[in-house]
């Protein structure tokens, strides 16, 4: 399925996403979906537990992936590619909330994300985790953004715990590469730094993934040897062992159905 040139921003509080998953459950299968050039968010999950695999979000004019209201699904094989033309609107690769009205509402948002590649530009942010959300990210890449990772809201920090030795496991990132103008957004008053949280977890690296378009180079050192921690993830996930959405151009799951035929 491709959703192209859709969405609209009526006001700051009233907008149409490319696809809005409103309380969708795990009985719904979402695979091989692209949203392109949407005028608001690419996909937004309002609660629910729906899983998605093979998700492509290109030239989205607001947030590419957004969740709120306790979303607890699983995402694997995700490609986000922001428009290179800065005259075209764009915001975060991920905007993640638990619940704006009550940041500590239960059941708390905590999706699982693996094998994602987020390619941004210098005026946007890769991921902002805020308003009490949880998340488990593994085997992913954030590159090209003005800033890669931002954590906001006191409830989000509390939910995460304290690095390096007292993290709760509710807000995690492992086997992930960051390569942005500024890798970590650090703000006065935060109880700890995003950098300390990132470095306290296994397999994380600050390095240039040297992508060739959206694909890794054949000799990349992150294409083997990085298994998913299956104590934290479950059987929905295929344990490829590579970081990012793709192991190679030839093996890409995007061939034949995406607009750009990645």
JSON list of C-alpha atoms in Angstrom, two decimals, residues 81-242:
[
{"chain": "A", "resi": 81, "resn": "UNK", "atom": "CA", "xyz": [14.00, 9.55, 4.54]},
{"chain": "A", "resi": 82, "resn": "UNK", "atom": "CA", "xyz": [13.30, 13.25, 4.92]},
{"chain": "A", "resi": 83, "resn": "UNK", "atom": "CA", "xyz": [13.08, 15.58, 1.92]},
{"chain": "A", "resi": 84, "resn": "UNK", "atom": "CA", "xyz": [16.45, 17.08, 1.08]},
{"chain": "A", "resi": 85, "resn": "UNK", "atom": "CA", "xyz": [14.88, 20.40, 0.06]},
{"chain": "A", "resi": 86, "resn": "UNK", "atom": "CA", "xyz": [14.63, 22.50, 3.23]},
{"chain": "A", "resi": 87, "resn": "UNK", "atom": "CA", "xyz": [11.83, 24.58, 1.68]},
{"chain": "A", "resi": 88, "resn": "UNK", "atom": "CA", "xyz": [9.68, 21.47, 2.20]},
{"chain": "A", "resi": 89, "resn": "UNK", "atom": "CA", "xyz": [8.42, 21.09, 5.77]},
{"chain": "A", "resi": 90, "resn": "UNK", "atom": "CA", "xyz": [9.80, 18.39, 8.05]},
{"chain": "A", "resi": 91, "resn": "UNK", "atom": "CA", "xyz": [10.05, 17.78, 11.78]},
{"chain": "A", "resi": 92, "resn": "UNK", "atom": "CA", "xyz": [11.18, 14.78, 13.80]},
{"chain": "A", "resi": 93, "resn": "UNK", "atom": "CA", "xyz": [11.94, 11.28, 12.65]},
{"chain": "A", "resi": 94, "resn": "UNK", "atom": "CA", "xyz": [10.15, 10.10, 15.81]},
{"chain": "A", "resi": 95, "resn": "UNK", "atom": "CA", "xyz": [7.90, 12.13, 18.11]},
{"chain": "A", "resi": 96, "resn": "UNK", "atom": "CA", "xyz": [7.00, 9.95, 21.07]},
{"chain": "A", "resi": 97, "resn": "UNK", "atom": "CA", "xyz": [4.53, 10.67, 23.87]},
{"chain": "A", "resi": 98, "resn": "UNK", "atom": "CA", "xyz": [2.82, 8.61, 26.53]},
{"chain": "A", "resi": 99, "resn": "UNK", "atom": "CA", "xyz": [-0.12, 10.94, 27.18]},
{"chain": "A", "resi": 100, "resn": "UNK", "atom": "CA", "xyz": [-0.02, 14.74, 27.13]},
{"chain": "A", "resi": 101, "resn": "UNK", "atom": "CA", "xyz": [-2.78, 15.19, 29.75]},
{"chain": "A", "resi": 102, "resn": "UNK", "atom": "CA", "xyz": [-1.16, 12.74, 32.21]},
{"chain": "A", "resi": 103, "resn": "UNK", "atom": "CA", "xyz": [2.43, 11.82, 31.45]},
{"chain": "A", "resi": 104, "resn": "UNK", "atom": "CA", "xyz": [2.31, 8.88, 33.89]},
{"chain": "A", "resi": 105, "resn": "UNK", "atom": "CA", "xyz": [-0.95, 7.35, 32.65]},
{"chain": "A", "resi": 106, "resn": "UNK", "atom": "CA", "xyz": [-1.05, 3.57, 32.45]},
{"chain": "A", "resi": 107, "resn": "UNK", "atom": "CA", "xyz": [-0.67, 1.45, 30.40]},
{"chain": "A", "resi": 108, "resn": "UNK", "atom": "CA", "xyz": [2.39, 3.51, 29.49]},
{"chain": "A", "resi": 109, "resn": "UNK", "atom": "CA", "xyz": [3.45, 3.77, 25.84]},
{"chain": "A", "resi": 110, "resn": "UNK", "atom": "CA", "xyz": [6.35, 1.41, 25.16]},
{"chain": "A", "resi": 111, "resn": "UNK", "atom": "CA", "xyz": [6.77, 0.21, 21.57]},
{"chain": "A", "resi": 112, "resn": "UNK", "atom": "CA", "xyz": [9.61, -2.01, 20.42]},
{"chain": "A", "resi": 113, "resn": "UNK", "atom": "CA", "xyz": [11.61, -0.86, 17.34]},
{"chain": "A", "resi": 114, "resn": "UNK", "atom": "CA", "xyz": [14.29, -2.81, 15.51]},
{"chain": "A", "resi": 115, "resn": "UNK", "atom": "CA", "xyz": [16.18, -2.45, 12.24]},
{"chain": "A", "resi": 116, "resn": "UNK", "atom": "CA", "xyz": [15.20, 1.11, 11.45]},
{"chain": "A", "resi": 117, "resn": "UNK", "atom": "CA", "xyz": [17.13, 3.66, 9.40]},
{"chain": "A", "resi": 118, "resn": "UNK", "atom": "CA", "xyz": [16.31, 7.33, 9.96]},
{"chain": "A", "resi": 119, "resn": "UNK", "atom": "CA", "xyz": [17.92, 9.72, 7.46]},
{"chain": "A", "resi": 120, "resn": "UNK", "atom": "CA", "xyz": [17.27, 13.37, 8.22]},
{"chain": "A", "resi": 121, "resn": "UNK", "atom": "CA", "xyz": [18.53, 16.83, 7.46]},
{"chain": "A", "resi": 122, "resn": "UNK", "atom": "CA", "xyz": [20.26, 19.63, 9.34]},
{"chain": "A", "resi": 123, "resn": "UNK", "atom": "CA", "xyz": [17.16, 21.48, 10.56]},
{"chain": "A", "resi": 124, "resn": "UNK", "atom": "CA", "xyz": [15.36, 18.53, 12.22]},
{"chain": "A", "resi": 125, "resn": "UNK", "atom": "CA", "xyz": [15.71, 16.02, 15.09]},
{"chain": "A", "resi": 126, "resn": "UNK", "atom": "CA", "xyz": [15.99, 12.26, 14.78]},
{"chain": "A", "resi": 127, "resn": "UNK", "atom": "CA", "xyz": [13.94, 11.24, 17.82]},
{"chain": "A", "resi": 128, "resn": "UNK", "atom": "CA", "xyz": [12.31, 13.05, 20.73]},
{"chain": "A", "resi": 129, "resn": "UNK", "atom": "CA", "xyz": [11.11, 10.86, 23.60]},
{"chain": "A", "resi": 130, "resn": "UNK", "atom": "CA", "xyz": [8.87, 12.90, 25.91]},
{"chain": "A", "resi": 131, "resn": "UNK", "atom": "CA", "xyz": [5.74, 13.10, 28.09]},
{"chain": "A", "resi": 132, "resn": "UNK", "atom": "CA", "xyz": [6.53, 9.89, 29.95]},
{"chain": "A", "resi": 133, "resn": "UNK", "atom": "CA", "xyz": [6.90, 7.51, 27.03]},
{"chain": "A", "resi": 134, "resn": "UNK", "atom": "CA", "xyz": [8.84, 4.32, 27.17]},
{"chain": "A", "resi": 135, "resn": "UNK", "atom": "CA", "xyz": [10.47, 2.67, 24.16]},
{"chain": "A", "resi": 136, "resn": "UNK", "atom": "CA", "xyz": [12.88, -0.13, 23.32]},
{"chain": "A", "resi": 137, "resn": "UNK", "atom": "CA", "xyz": [15.04, 0.67, 20.28]},
{"chain": "A", "resi": 138, "resn": "UNK", "atom": "CA", "xyz": [17.65, -1.69, 18.91]},
{"chain": "A", "resi": 139, "resn": "UNK", "atom": "CA", "xyz": [19.76, -2.22, 15.77]},
{"chain": "A", "resi": 140, "resn": "UNK", "atom": "CA", "xyz": [18.92, 1.16, 14.27]},
{"chain": "A", "resi": 141, "resn": "UNK", "atom": "CA", "xyz": [20.59, 4.17, 12.62]},
{"chain": "A", "resi": 142, "resn": "UNK", "atom": "CA", "xyz": [19.97, 7.91, 13.04]},
{"chain": "A", "resi": 143, "resn": "UNK", "atom": "CA", "xyz": [22.01, 10.02, 10.62]},
{"chain": "A", "resi": 144, "resn": "UNK", "atom": "CA", "xyz": [22.01, 13.41, 8.92]},
{"chain": "A", "resi": 145, "resn": "UNK", "atom": "CA", "xyz": [19.78, 15.25, 11.38]},
{"chain": "A", "resi": 146, "resn": "UNK", "atom": "CA", "xyz": [20.70, 18.52, 13.07]},
{"chain": "A", "resi": 147, "resn": "UNK", "atom": "CA", "xyz": [20.41, 16.57, 16.33]},
{"chain": "A", "resi": 148, "resn": "UNK", "atom": "CA", "xyz": [19.91, 12.84, 16.78]},
{"chain": "A", "resi": 149, "resn": "UNK", "atom": "CA", "xyz": [18.37, 12.17, 20.20]},
{"chain": "A", "resi": 150, "resn": "UNK", "atom": "CA", "xyz": [16.39, 14.26, 22.67]},
{"chain": "A", "resi": 151, "resn": "UNK", "atom": "CA", "xyz": [14.71, 13.22, 25.92]},
{"chain": "A", "resi": 152, "resn": "UNK", "atom": "CA", "xyz": [12.19, 15.65, 27.44]},
{"chain": "A", "resi": 153, "resn": "UNK", "atom": "CA", "xyz": [9.79, 15.79, 30.43]},
{"chain": "A", "resi": 154, "resn": "UNK", "atom": "CA", "xyz": [10.59, 14.78, 33.99]},
{"chain": "A", "resi": 155, "resn": "UNK", "atom": "CA", "xyz": [8.32, 11.73, 33.79]},
{"chain": "A", "resi": 156, "resn": "UNK", "atom": "CA", "xyz": [10.32, 10.37, 30.84]},
{"chain": "A", "resi": 157, "resn": "UNK", "atom": "CA", "xyz": [13.58, 10.63, 32.77]},
{"chain": "A", "resi": 158, "resn": "UNK", "atom": "CA", "xyz": [12.00, 9.01, 35.83]},
{"chain": "A", "resi": 159, "resn": "UNK", "atom": "CA", "xyz": [10.55, 6.21, 33.72]},
{"chain": "A", "resi": 160, "resn": "UNK", "atom": "CA", "xyz": [14.01, 5.55, 32.25]},
{"chain": "A", "resi": 161, "resn": "UNK", "atom": "CA", "xyz": [15.83, 5.37, 35.60]},
{"chain": "A", "resi": 162, "resn": "UNK", "atom": "CA", "xyz": [19.38, 6.65, 36.07]},
{"chain": "A", "resi": 163, "resn": "UNK", "atom": "CA", "xyz": [22.44, 5.80, 33.97]},
{"chain": "A", "resi": 164, "resn": "UNK", "atom": "CA", "xyz": [24.76, 4.08, 34.03]},
{"chain": "A", "resi": 165, "resn": "UNK", "atom": "CA", "xyz": [23.73, 1.43, 36.54]},
{"chain": "A", "resi": 166, "resn": "UNK", "atom": "CA", "xyz": [20.12, 2.12, 37.52]},
{"chain": "A", "resi": 167, "resn": "UNK", "atom": "CA", "xyz": [18.21, 2.13, 34.26]},
{"chain": "A", "resi": 168, "resn": "UNK", "atom": "CA", "xyz": [14.74, 0.59, 34.58]},
{"chain": "A", "resi": 169, "resn": "UNK", "atom": "CA", "xyz": [14.63, -1.03, 31.15]},
{"chain": "A", "resi": 170, "resn": "UNK", "atom": "CA", "xyz": [11.55, 0.99, 30.20]},
{"chain": "A", "resi": 171, "resn": "UNK", "atom": "CA", "xyz": [13.43, 3.41, 27.90]},
{"chain": "A", "resi": 172, "resn": "UNK", "atom": "CA", "xyz": [16.28, 1.64, 26.15]},
{"chain": "A", "resi": 173, "resn": "UNK", "atom": "CA", "xyz": [18.50, 1.86, 23.09]},
{"chain": "A", "resi": 174, "resn": "UNK", "atom": "CA", "xyz": [21.04, -0.76, 22.06]},
{"chain": "A", "resi": 175, "resn": "UNK", "atom": "CA", "xyz": [23.10, -1.59, 18.96]},
{"chain": "A", "resi": 176, "resn": "UNK", "atom": "CA", "xyz": [22.32, 1.83, 17.52]},
{"chain": "A", "resi": 177, "resn": "UNK", "atom": "CA", "xyz": [24.42, 4.24, 15.47]},
{"chain": "A", "resi": 178, "resn": "UNK", "atom": "CA", "xyz": [24.05, 8.02, 15.74]},
{"chain": "A", "resi": 179, "resn": "UNK", "atom": "CA", "xyz": [25.67, 10.48, 13.34]},
{"chain": "A", "resi": 180, "resn": "UNK", "atom": "CA", "xyz": [24.21, 13.99, 13.42]},
{"chain": "A", "resi": 181, "resn": "UNK", "atom": "CA", "xyz": [25.34, 17.60, 13.68]},
{"chain": "A", "resi": 182, "resn": "UNK", "atom": "CA", "xyz": [24.76, 17.19, 17.43]},
{"chain": "A", "resi": 183, "resn": "UNK", "atom": "CA", "xyz": [24.19, 13.65, 18.56]},
{"chain": "A", "resi": 184, "resn": "UNK", "atom": "CA", "xyz": [22.54, 14.47, 21.89]},
{"chain": "A", "resi": 185, "resn": "UNK", "atom": "CA", "xyz": [20.32, 17.36, 22.95]},
{"chain": "A", "resi": 186, "resn": "UNK", "atom": "CA", "xyz": [21.32, 18.36, 26.48]},
{"chain": "A", "resi": 187, "resn": "UNK", "atom": "CA", "xyz": [19.21, 20.86, 28.43]},
{"chain": "A", "resi": 188, "resn": "UNK", "atom": "CA", "xyz": [19.68, 22.66, 31.73]},
{"chain": "A", "resi": 189, "resn": "UNK", "atom": "CA", "xyz": [17.73, 21.05, 34.54]},
{"chain": "A", "resi": 190, "resn": "UNK", "atom": "CA", "xyz": [17.69, 17.52, 33.15]},
{"chain": "A", "resi": 191, "resn": "UNK", "atom": "CA", "xyz": [18.66, 14.96, 35.83]},
{"chain": "A", "resi": 192, "resn": "UNK", "atom": "CA", "xyz": [21.22, 13.29, 33.57]},
{"chain": "A", "resi": 193, "resn": "UNK", "atom": "CA", "xyz": [22.55, 13.62, 30.04]},
{"chain": "A", "resi": 194, "resn": "UNK", "atom": "CA", "xyz": [21.19, 11.85, 26.98]},
{"chain": "A", "resi": 195, "resn": "UNK", "atom": "CA", "xyz": [24.79, 10.99, 26.13]},
{"chain": "A", "resi": 196, "resn": "UNK", "atom": "CA", "xyz": [25.26, 9.14, 29.43]},
{"chain": "A", "resi": 197, "resn": "UNK", "atom": "CA", "xyz": [22.06, 7.17, 28.82]},
{"chain": "A", "resi": 198, "resn": "UNK", "atom": "CA", "xyz": [23.16, 6.24, 25.29]},
{"chain": "A", "resi": 199, "resn": "UNK", "atom": "CA", "xyz": [26.66, 5.20, 26.31]},
{"chain": "A", "resi": 200, "resn": "UNK", "atom": "CA", "xyz": [25.44, 3.12, 29.26]},
{"chain": "A", "resi": 201, "resn": "UNK", "atom": "CA", "xyz": [23.80, 0.59, 26.92]},
{"chain": "A", "resi": 202, "resn": "UNK", "atom": "CA", "xyz": [25.33, -2.19, 24.85]},
{"chain": "A", "resi": 203, "resn": "UNK", "atom": "CA", "xyz": [26.42, -1.83, 21.26]},
{"chain": "A", "resi": 204, "resn": "UNK", "atom": "CA", "xyz": [25.72, 1.88, 20.76]},
{"chain": "A", "resi": 205, "resn": "UNK", "atom": "CA", "xyz": [28.13, 3.85, 18.56]},
{"chain": "A", "resi": 206, "resn": "UNK", "atom": "CA", "xyz": [28.80, 7.41, 17.48]},
{"chain": "A", "resi": 207, "resn": "UNK", "atom": "CA", "xyz": [30.05, 6.96, 13.92]},
{"chain": "A", "resi": 208, "resn": "UNK", "atom": "CA", "xyz": [29.28, 7.69, 10.30]},
{"chain": "A", "resi": 209, "resn": "UNK", "atom": "CA", "xyz": [27.39, 4.69, 8.84]},
{"chain": "A", "resi": 210, "resn": "UNK", "atom": "CA", "xyz": [28.61, 5.85, 5.39]},
{"chain": "A", "resi": 211, "resn": "UNK", "atom": "CA", "xyz": [25.30, 5.02, 3.76]},
{"chain": "A", "resi": 212, "resn": "UNK", "atom": "CA", "xyz": [25.17, 4.85, -0.01]},
{"chain": "A", "resi": 213, "resn": "UNK", "atom": "CA", "xyz": [21.78, 6.44, -0.50]},
{"chain": "A", "resi": 214, "resn": "UNK", "atom": "CA", "xyz": [19.76, 4.48, 2.06]},
{"chain": "A", "resi": 215, "resn": "UNK", "atom": "CA", "xyz": [21.89, 1.31, 1.96]},
{"chain": "A", "resi": 216, "resn": "UNK", "atom": "CA", "xyz": [25.02, 0.31, 3.92]},
{"chain": "A", "resi": 217, "resn": "UNK", "atom": "CA", "xyz": [28.30, -0.16, 2.08]},
{"chain": "A", "resi": 218, "resn": "UNK", "atom": "CA", "xyz": [29.24, -3.79, 1.50]},
{"chain": "A", "resi": 219, "resn": "UNK", "atom": "CA", "xyz": [32.20, -3.63, 3.89]},
{"chain": "A", "resi": 220, "resn": "UNK", "atom": "CA", "xyz": [30.37, -1.94, 6.78]},
{"chain": "A", "resi": 221, "resn": "UNK", "atom": "CA", "xyz": [31.43, -3.29, 10.16]},
{"chain": "A", "resi": 222, "resn": "UNK", "atom": "CA", "xyz": [27.85, -3.24, 11.49]},
{"chain": "A", "resi": 223, "resn": "UNK", "atom": "CA", "xyz": [26.36, -5.80, 9.09]},
{"chain": "A", "resi": 224, "resn": "UNK", "atom": "CA", "xyz": [27.11, -8.82, 11.28]},
{"chain": "A", "resi": 225, "resn": "UNK", "atom": "CA", "xyz": [27.65, -9.51, 14.94]},
{"chain": "A", "resi": 226, "resn": "UNK", "atom": "CA", "xyz": [24.81, -7.46, 16.40]},
{"chain": "A", "resi": 227, "resn": "UNK", "atom": "CA", "xyz": [22.04, -9.85, 17.43]},
{"chain": "A", "resi": 228, "resn": "UNK", "atom": "CA", "xyz": [18.86, -8.49, 18.97]},
{"chain": "A", "resi": 229, "resn": "UNK", "atom": "CA", "xyz": [18.56, -9.07, 22.73]},
{"chain": "A", "resi": 230, "resn": "UNK", "atom": "CA", "xyz": [15.71, -11.58, 22.65]},
{"chain": "A", "resi": 231, "resn": "UNK", "atom": "CA", "xyz": [15.24, -11.26, 26.40]},
{"chain": "A", "resi": 232, "resn": "UNK", "atom": "CA", "xyz": [13.81, -7.81, 25.61]},
{"chain": "A", "resi": 233, "resn": "UNK", "atom": "CA", "xyz": [12.25, -8.51, 22.19]},
{"chain": "A", "resi": 234, "resn": "UNK", "atom": "CA", "xyz": [9.99, -11.38, 21.13]},
{"chain": "A", "resi": 235, "resn": "UNK", "atom": "CA", "xyz": [9.23, -13.75, 18.28]},
{"chain": "A", "resi": 236, "resn": "UNK", "atom": "CA", "xyz": [7.68, -11.03, 16.09]},
{"chain": "A", "resi": 237, "resn": "UNK", "atom": "CA", "xyz": [11.24, -9.90, 15.37]},
{"chain": "A", "resi": 238, "resn": "UNK", "atom": "CA", "xyz": [13.56, -11.61, 12.94]},
{"chain": "A", "resi": 239, "resn": "UNK", "atom": "CA", "xyz": [17.04, -11.62, 14.48]},
{"chain": "A", "resi": 240, "resn": "UNK", "atom": "CA", "xyz": [19.10, -10.54, 11.47]},
{"chain": "A", "resi": 241, "resn": "UNK", "atom": "CA", "xyz": [22.28, -9.52, 13.30]},
{"chain": "A", "resi": 242, "resn": "UNK", "atom": "CA", "xyz": [22.78, -6.29, 11.34]}
]
